[in-house]
XYZ file of C-alpha atoms in Angstrom:
486
model
C 108.545 84.938 120.307
C 107.803 87.075 117.266
C 106.947 90.728 117.838
C 105.619 92.949 115.058
C 105.434 96.668 114.486
C 103.957 98.999 111.904
C 105.798 101.408 109.646
C 105.977 104.545 111.767
C 108.384 105.712 114.435
C 106.287 105.066 117.524
C 105.458 101.511 116.494
C 109.114 100.736 115.772
C 110.055 101.997 119.246
C 107.267 100.171 121.073
C 108.162 96.991 119.215
C 111.734 97.358 120.469
C 110.501 97.979 124.031
C 108.518 94.726 123.872
C 111.392 92.802 122.291
C 113.974 93.930 124.850
C 111.571 93.312 127.725
C 110.883 89.754 126.578
C 114.461 88.952 125.489
C 115.728 87.657 128.878
C 112.902 85.086 128.986
C 112.486 83.899 125.373
C 114.143 83.911 121.990
C 112.746 87.072 120.420
C 112.552 88.309 116.841
C 111.263 91.792 116.060
C 109.663 91.928 112.606
C 109.636 95.667 112.178
C 107.915 97.978 109.754
C 105.243 95.546 108.543
C 103.247 98.108 106.611
C 99.728 99.140 107.576
C 97.091 97.652 109.882
C 95.835 95.148 107.293
C 99.271 93.608 106.814
C 100.309 93.404 110.460
C 96.890 92.033 111.466
C 97.105 89.382 108.746
C 100.540 88.430 110.069
C 99.108 88.107 113.582
C 96.167 85.979 112.461
C 98.454 83.792 110.358
C 100.629 83.104 113.413
C 103.736 84.725 111.936
C 103.847 87.205 114.825
C 102.575 86.756 118.383
C 102.009 90.344 119.530
C 102.275 93.914 118.328
C 101.463 97.384 119.723
C 98.069 98.684 118.613
C 95.540 101.338 119.611
C 92.041 100.850 121.037
C 90.432 103.164 118.475
C 92.039 101.257 115.609
C 90.926 97.905 117.014
C 87.389 99.174 117.489
C 86.828 100.929 114.163
C 89.340 99.388 111.757
C 89.678 95.767 112.897
C 86.253 95.071 114.432
C 84.485 97.533 112.097
C 82.272 99.098 114.773
C 80.557 102.251 113.487
C 80.319 103.558 117.064
C 82.766 103.178 119.985
C 82.193 99.973 121.923
C 83.176 98.827 125.387
C 86.480 97.046 126.119
C 84.496 93.983 127.233
C 82.718 93.765 123.875
C 85.983 94.215 121.979
C 87.699 91.477 123.991
C 84.809 89.086 123.400
C 84.870 89.650 119.633
C 88.651 89.407 119.495
C 88.572 86.150 121.477
C 86.378 84.645 118.758
C 89.224 85.450 116.357
C 91.804 83.838 118.641
C 93.152 87.250 119.641
C 93.356 89.264 122.836
C 93.768 92.906 123.852
C 95.733 93.604 127.019
C 98.472 95.619 128.757
C 97.352 99.233 128.267
C 100.688 101.024 128.076
C 99.544 104.280 129.636
C 99.113 106.899 126.909
C 96.531 107.978 124.346
C 97.873 108.661 120.854
C 94.834 109.999 119.084
C 94.528 111.137 115.505
C 94.309 114.872 114.890
C 94.679 117.362 112.060
C 97.270 120.131 112.177
C 98.087 123.301 110.263
C 100.944 125.780 110.329
C 100.862 127.872 113.497
C 100.600 131.214 111.754
C 98.270 134.151 112.167
C 94.810 133.516 110.811
C 95.147 129.723 110.846
C 91.999 127.786 111.804
C 91.571 126.704 115.422
C 88.879 124.050 115.075
C 88.097 121.268 112.634
C 84.668 122.778 111.977
C 86.361 125.829 110.445
C 87.876 123.771 107.629
C 84.594 123.340 105.742
C 84.400 127.058 105.028
C 87.943 127.122 103.647
C 87.592 125.231 100.407
C 91.004 126.282 99.113
C 92.977 124.398 101.763
C 95.121 121.533 100.466
C 94.950 118.352 102.546
C 97.994 116.055 102.621
C 96.929 112.932 104.525
C 98.565 109.566 105.093
C 97.303 106.810 102.818
C 96.026 104.712 105.699
C 94.133 107.679 107.193
C 92.468 108.323 103.833
C 91.145 104.762 103.703
C 90.221 104.169 107.343
C 86.630 104.329 108.548
C 87.835 106.327 111.566
C 89.890 108.542 109.261
C 89.027 110.745 106.328
C 85.730 109.113 105.171
C 84.031 109.531 108.543
C 85.726 112.846 109.303
C 84.599 114.349 105.991
C 80.985 113.356 106.687
C 81.024 114.587 110.313
C 82.445 118.001 109.389
C 81.047 118.412 105.876
C 84.487 118.526 104.251
C 84.444 118.492 100.444
C 88.181 118.845 99.780
C 90.026 116.030 98.023
C 93.042 114.966 100.060
C 96.409 114.137 98.549
C 98.036 110.935 99.801
C 101.355 111.504 101.603
C 103.632 109.220 103.574
C 103.420 110.213 107.244
C 107.196 110.607 107.445
C 107.332 113.450 104.909
C 104.046 115.208 105.735
C 105.610 117.686 108.179
C 108.147 118.897 105.630
C 105.445 119.175 102.965
C 103.412 121.339 105.371
C 106.400 123.508 106.266
C 107.261 124.008 102.579
C 103.635 125.030 101.916
C 103.010 122.177 99.518
C 99.959 121.279 101.637
C 97.981 123.174 104.278
C 96.526 120.424 106.501
C 98.024 117.096 107.561
C 96.970 114.258 109.840
C 99.138 113.700 112.899
C 99.419 111.500 115.952
C 99.124 113.420 119.196
C 102.437 112.006 120.447
C 104.393 113.101 117.367
C 107.589 114.842 118.388
C 107.555 117.142 115.379
C 104.382 118.984 116.448
C 106.395 121.282 118.718
C 109.499 121.254 116.513
C 107.522 122.688 113.582
C 105.295 124.839 115.823
C 102.088 123.433 114.426
C 98.583 124.219 115.520
C 96.593 121.093 116.390
C 92.951 121.656 115.467
C 90.323 121.067 118.119
C 88.024 118.138 117.402
C 84.993 120.216 118.367
C 82.480 117.616 117.163
C 84.207 114.744 118.999
C 84.837 112.561 115.963
C 88.050 110.832 116.956
C 87.788 108.089 119.597
C 90.524 107.438 122.152
C 93.561 105.643 120.830
C 94.973 104.221 124.035
C 98.062 102.136 123.286
C 97.573 98.435 124.071
C 98.967 95.109 122.939
C 97.095 92.996 120.418
C 98.204 89.386 120.722
C 97.411 85.773 119.953
C 95.679 84.194 122.923
C 97.990 81.187 122.894
C 101.084 83.413 123.138
C 100.453 84.112 126.827
C 100.734 80.388 127.559
C 103.554 79.579 125.123
C 105.746 82.399 126.438
C 104.537 82.612 130.032
C 107.678 84.166 131.565
C 108.134 86.666 128.739
C 104.447 87.581 128.849
C 104.629 88.156 132.594
C 107.547 90.536 132.065
C 105.694 92.356 129.290
C 102.664 92.673 131.567
C 104.731 94.817 133.941
C 104.798 97.530 131.255
C 101.118 98.229 131.946
C 100.566 101.927 132.580
C 104.311 102.676 132.579
C 104.632 104.746 129.376
C 103.190 108.240 129.691
C 102.394 110.514 126.757
C 105.382 112.658 127.778
C 107.626 109.585 127.691
C 106.361 108.598 124.273
C 106.842 112.084 122.832
C 110.399 112.115 124.208
C 111.164 108.709 122.685
C 109.763 109.768 119.317
C 111.891 112.911 119.499
C 115.013 110.913 120.312
C 114.515 108.889 117.124
C 113.154 111.517 114.738
C 115.023 114.626 115.873
C 118.168 113.355 117.610
C 118.706 110.491 115.161
C 119.035 107.741 117.760
C 118.310 104.168 116.601
C 115.082 102.591 117.795
C 116.919 99.911 119.803
C 118.880 102.524 121.737
C 115.790 104.642 122.427
C 113.940 101.624 123.822
C 116.950 100.484 125.849
C 117.410 103.912 127.438
C 113.738 104.177 128.386
C 113.717 100.690 129.910
C 116.860 101.472 131.868
C 115.231 104.585 133.334
C 111.614 103.554 133.808
C 110.946 99.832 133.678
C 110.949 97.544 136.674
C 114.163 95.754 137.568
C 112.903 92.459 136.142
C 111.944 94.027 132.848
C 114.822 96.453 132.414
C 117.887 95.321 130.485
C 120.971 94.657 132.514
C 123.757 97.183 132.330
C 126.046 94.780 130.507
C 123.507 93.734 127.917
C 124.511 94.556 124.362
C 121.953 96.501 122.391
C 122.133 95.969 118.633
C 122.429 99.226 116.710
C 120.752 98.805 113.342
C 121.567 100.841 110.282
C 119.393 103.593 111.757
C 122.238 104.575 114.051
C 123.369 108.137 114.048
C 125.915 109.055 111.377
C 126.317 110.348 107.844
C 125.460 108.709 104.555
C 128.695 106.731 104.311
C 128.376 105.237 107.787
C 124.759 104.236 107.123
C 125.625 102.893 103.682
C 128.431 100.691 105.026
C 126.709 99.745 108.281
C 127.030 96.239 109.727
C 123.738 95.109 108.200
C 124.868 95.731 104.590
C 125.894 92.142 103.869
C 122.788 90.698 105.541
C 120.494 92.964 103.523
C 122.433 92.292 100.312
C 122.184 88.543 100.833
C 118.434 88.788 101.475
C 117.900 91.026 98.446
C 119.945 88.819 96.113
C 118.175 85.689 97.319
C 114.744 87.190 96.697
C 115.644 88.429 93.210
C 117.426 85.230 92.117
C 114.660 82.883 93.248
C 111.893 85.159 91.935
C 113.430 85.429 88.458
C 114.165 81.692 88.343
C 110.590 80.822 89.292
C 109.242 83.410 86.838
C 111.260 81.741 84.084
C 109.922 78.309 85.046
C 106.359 79.626 84.796
C 106.766 82.338 82.172
C 108.661 80.554 79.389
C 106.063 77.739 79.043
C 103.316 80.369 79.059
C 105.151 82.269 76.319
C 105.459 79.059 74.286
C 101.736 78.420 74.745
C 100.925 81.974 73.613
C 103.154 81.645 70.545
C 101.785 78.323 69.259
C 98.157 78.684 70.351
C 96.880 81.883 68.652
C 93.463 81.540 70.278
C 95.043 81.688 73.749
C 97.661 84.336 72.943
C 95.714 87.436 73.889
C 94.296 85.797 77.013
C 97.739 84.776 78.297
C 99.311 88.174 77.592
C 96.310 90.006 79.054
C 96.369 87.903 82.232
C 100.073 88.517 82.876
C 99.584 92.201 82.096
C 96.681 92.536 84.531
C 98.638 90.766 87.287
C 101.389 93.344 86.987
C 98.943 96.194 87.553
C 97.877 94.939 91.000
C 99.296 97.384 93.605
C 102.172 95.771 95.484
C 100.921 96.392 99.028
C 97.430 95.205 98.113
C 98.875 92.021 96.647
C 100.997 91.418 99.748
C 98.015 91.979 102.029
C 96.052 89.381 100.046
C 98.896 86.865 99.970
C 99.551 86.858 103.726
C 96.241 85.195 104.749
C 96.275 83.074 101.595
C 99.730 81.621 102.345
C 99.403 81.850 106.128
C 102.770 83.563 106.429
C 104.676 86.788 106.098
C 108.263 87.208 105.008
C 109.944 85.390 102.139
C 107.043 83.281 100.813
C 104.529 86.038 99.971
C 107.347 88.354 98.865
C 108.557 85.708 96.400
C 105.074 85.133 95.022
C 104.599 88.874 94.512
C 107.962 89.236 92.774
C 107.220 86.282 90.492
C 103.891 87.861 89.530
C 105.593 91.150 88.623
C 108.390 89.393 86.682
C 106.084 87.287 84.497
C 105.026 89.843 81.892
C 108.405 90.617 80.226
C 109.380 86.930 80.216
C 106.070 85.731 78.744
C 105.911 88.555 76.196
C 109.508 88.177 75.013
C 109.255 84.393 74.799
C 106.170 84.697 72.630
C 107.726 87.435 70.495
C 111.010 85.561 70.055
C 109.288 82.387 68.920
C 107.069 84.252 66.463
C 110.169 85.831 64.928
C 111.784 82.506 64.010
C 112.044 82.538 60.171
C 109.388 80.331 58.535
C 112.032 78.829 56.261
C 113.919 77.375 59.197
C 110.712 75.956 60.616
C 109.947 74.287 57.284
C 113.501 72.935 57.146
C 113.058 71.409 60.601
C 109.827 69.763 59.522
C 111.494 68.462 56.362
C 114.183 66.850 58.506
C 111.426 64.942 60.295
C 111.767 66.674 63.671
C 108.822 66.137 65.964
C 107.168 69.278 67.452
C 109.014 68.968 70.785
C 112.339 68.360 69.030
C 111.721 71.356 66.785
C 110.917 73.509 69.818
C 114.000 72.443 71.785
C 116.550 72.353 68.969
C 115.365 75.057 66.585
C 112.732 77.476 67.931
C 114.025 78.107 71.463
C 117.720 78.397 70.497
C 116.869 80.936 67.795
C 114.525 82.854 70.110
C 116.951 82.747 73.053
C 118.409 86.270 72.613
C 114.923 87.790 72.713
C 113.906 85.578 75.653
C 117.051 86.563 77.538
C 116.251 90.235 76.987
C 112.923 89.636 78.713
C 114.624 87.832 81.593
C 117.037 90.765 81.919
C 114.132 93.218 82.104
C 112.430 91.055 84.725
C 115.615 90.781 86.798
C 116.340 94.522 86.760
C 112.711 95.283 87.640
C 112.800 92.721 90.450
C 115.812 94.400 92.072
C 113.723 97.526 92.548
C 110.455 95.775 93.312
C 112.134 93.592 95.962
C 112.343 96.624 98.249
C 108.653 96.032 99.061
C 109.707 92.814 100.806
C 110.612 94.834 103.889
C 106.942 95.730 104.374
C 106.220 92.105 105.298
C 109.419 91.226 107.113
C 111.384 89.631 104.254
C 114.348 91.979 104.624
C 116.474 93.383 101.821
C 117.420 96.981 101.133
C 113.797 97.978 101.718
C 114.445 97.787 105.481
C 116.574 100.900 105.245
C 114.096 102.612 102.953
C 111.145 101.995 105.303
C 113.115 103.303 108.284
C 114.175 106.332 106.251
C 110.557 107.033 105.343
C 109.429 106.706 108.951
C 112.127 109.115 110.161
C 112.199 111.296 107.037
C 115.926 110.515 107.000
C 117.290 111.155 103.508
C 120.635 109.532 104.305
C 118.867 106.364 105.388
C 116.725 106.385 102.249
C 119.854 106.734 100.113
C 121.595 104.001 102.108
C 118.869 101.647 100.869
C 118.366 103.124 97.404
C 122.030 103.313 96.348
C 122.831 99.593 96.873
C 119.581 98.689 95.080
C 120.530 100.912 92.138
C 124.055 99.467 92.014
C 122.677 95.932 92.135
C 120.302 96.770 89.270
C 123.197 98.125 87.180
C 125.298 95.065 87.974
C 122.416 92.773 87.012
C 121.918 94.588 83.729
C 125.649 94.412 82.962
C 125.800 90.657 83.577
C 122.820 90.008 81.320
C 124.239 92.227 78.572
C 127.439 90.162 78.609
C 125.353 87.005 78.316
C 123.337 88.522 75.472
C 126.555 89.435 73.628
C 127.915 85.907 73.946
C 124.634 84.381 72.841
C 124.400 86.749 69.881
C 127.865 85.721 68.712
C 127.009 82.042 69.168
C 123.711 82.613 67.360
C 125.543 84.048 64.348
C 127.876 81.070 64.228
C 124.896 78.760 64.519
C 122.899 80.230 61.644
C 125.803 80.932 59.267
C 126.174 77.391 57.847
C 122.447 77.276 57.180
C-alpha cells in the first residue's frame, strides 16, 4: 500500500499516522513530501499512490474546480467518475487564514487590508495560484497588493523579522501561538471549510481491505487540538514525524489501530539532534546511493541523446539554431512544472519522471559543447582526412570526435555538476536523494536539516567536478601526443 503526503508538516504527520495504522495489515510505503496538490493528485491518478490526506475545501475548489462550495454527495459522485473516493473525515478543520504580527494597531479583519496599501504580503506559492487562495481572496476583498511568493516553512520567520507584514497560515499551525500572531477574521466568509479527509483510489479499499478497515477507525479521532499539538511536537520540539505519529496512535487510536508497544518506529534523518548527527544519520548512504544513481543515469542518457544532436547541429547549419534553441528552451521550463506534466504523461512518480527531467536539464551544455568542439576542428585536418579517403562516418569517429573530445567532456562535466544540484528536486516526487532532507528542512524551517541535505550535495558536486577535471587533463595530454606527429 502506497501512502502519499504533501510538503508541509501536517501532511507529513498524517501520512505517518496512516502508514503506521495500515502497517500491521499490509506492506506499506510512505512517499512523503510529494510537492503541491497537482503533483500528489497526479501520483494518485497514475496509481503510484493509493491514498493521501487532503482537505474538503481543496478537493472542492482546486481538484473539482467548483466556483462555489458543493455538497459532499456531489463531490463524491464527481470523484467516482475519476476513479477516486473521499472518505474517513479525520475530525478537524484546517482552514486557510491570513495572519499579521500581534502588535498594537494591527488589523483585525481581512476587510481592513484593502485600505492599507503599504502592507507587504508574503504568501505560499500554492496559495498564490489556487482559485480558493489569493486570486479569489483579492477579488472578494478588493486587495490590490502584489504578494511575494514564500515557502510556507519560512513565512513565520519572515513575518517576525518584518520582511513581510501578512502571511497565509493553516489554522492548525503550531507557530501561530509561538509567534503570537493575530489571525484575521474572514468577515466576508471567503474561505470554505477544510475538513481533513482521505482522498483515495476506489480500488484501494478492496485491494487492502484489512488495512482500509483499520484506517477507517481513524474517523473523527483527530481533533484540532491534537493536530496543533502534533505540529508543535515536530516544528517546535524537533521530534521526527514517525515518532509524533507513533505517540499519538499510542495515546488515542483504538487498540487494533495503535502500534504495539514493542513495534520499532523508524527515526528518519528528521530526528532531534545537531547538524553532525543529522548529517551522518542512518539514511545518509541510502540517500547518497539514490542521488548518485539519478545523476549517473541522467548524464549517461543525456550524452546518448545530446552528442548526436550536437553532431547534427555542427554538420547541418540549417538545423543548428533550431537544435540549440530547442535544448535552450527545454532548460527554461520550471522544474516543478515539468515534473507535474511528466507524472500523468509517464503514469508514474519517482525515478522515471525525475530521470526525464534531469536529462532535459543536462542536454544544453552537452549539445552546445559537442557542436562547438566539432566546429573548432581545424579545416586542414578535415581536408587531410578527406584526402586519405575517409568516409564521412570514419572521419567523424576517427578525426572529428577525438579532436573535439576535450570540449565535449567539458560540456558533460557542466551537465554532471548541474545535475547533482538539480537532482534534489527528485524528492518532490518520491525519487529520494539528498532532496528528502532539504524538503523536510523547508517544512520544519530546520536549518540543520537543510544543511544536512545541502552539504552532501555540494561535496558530491565538488567531487564530480574534480573527477572530470582529471579526465580532461589526461585527455588533453593524449590530445597533444595525438596531434604532434601531424
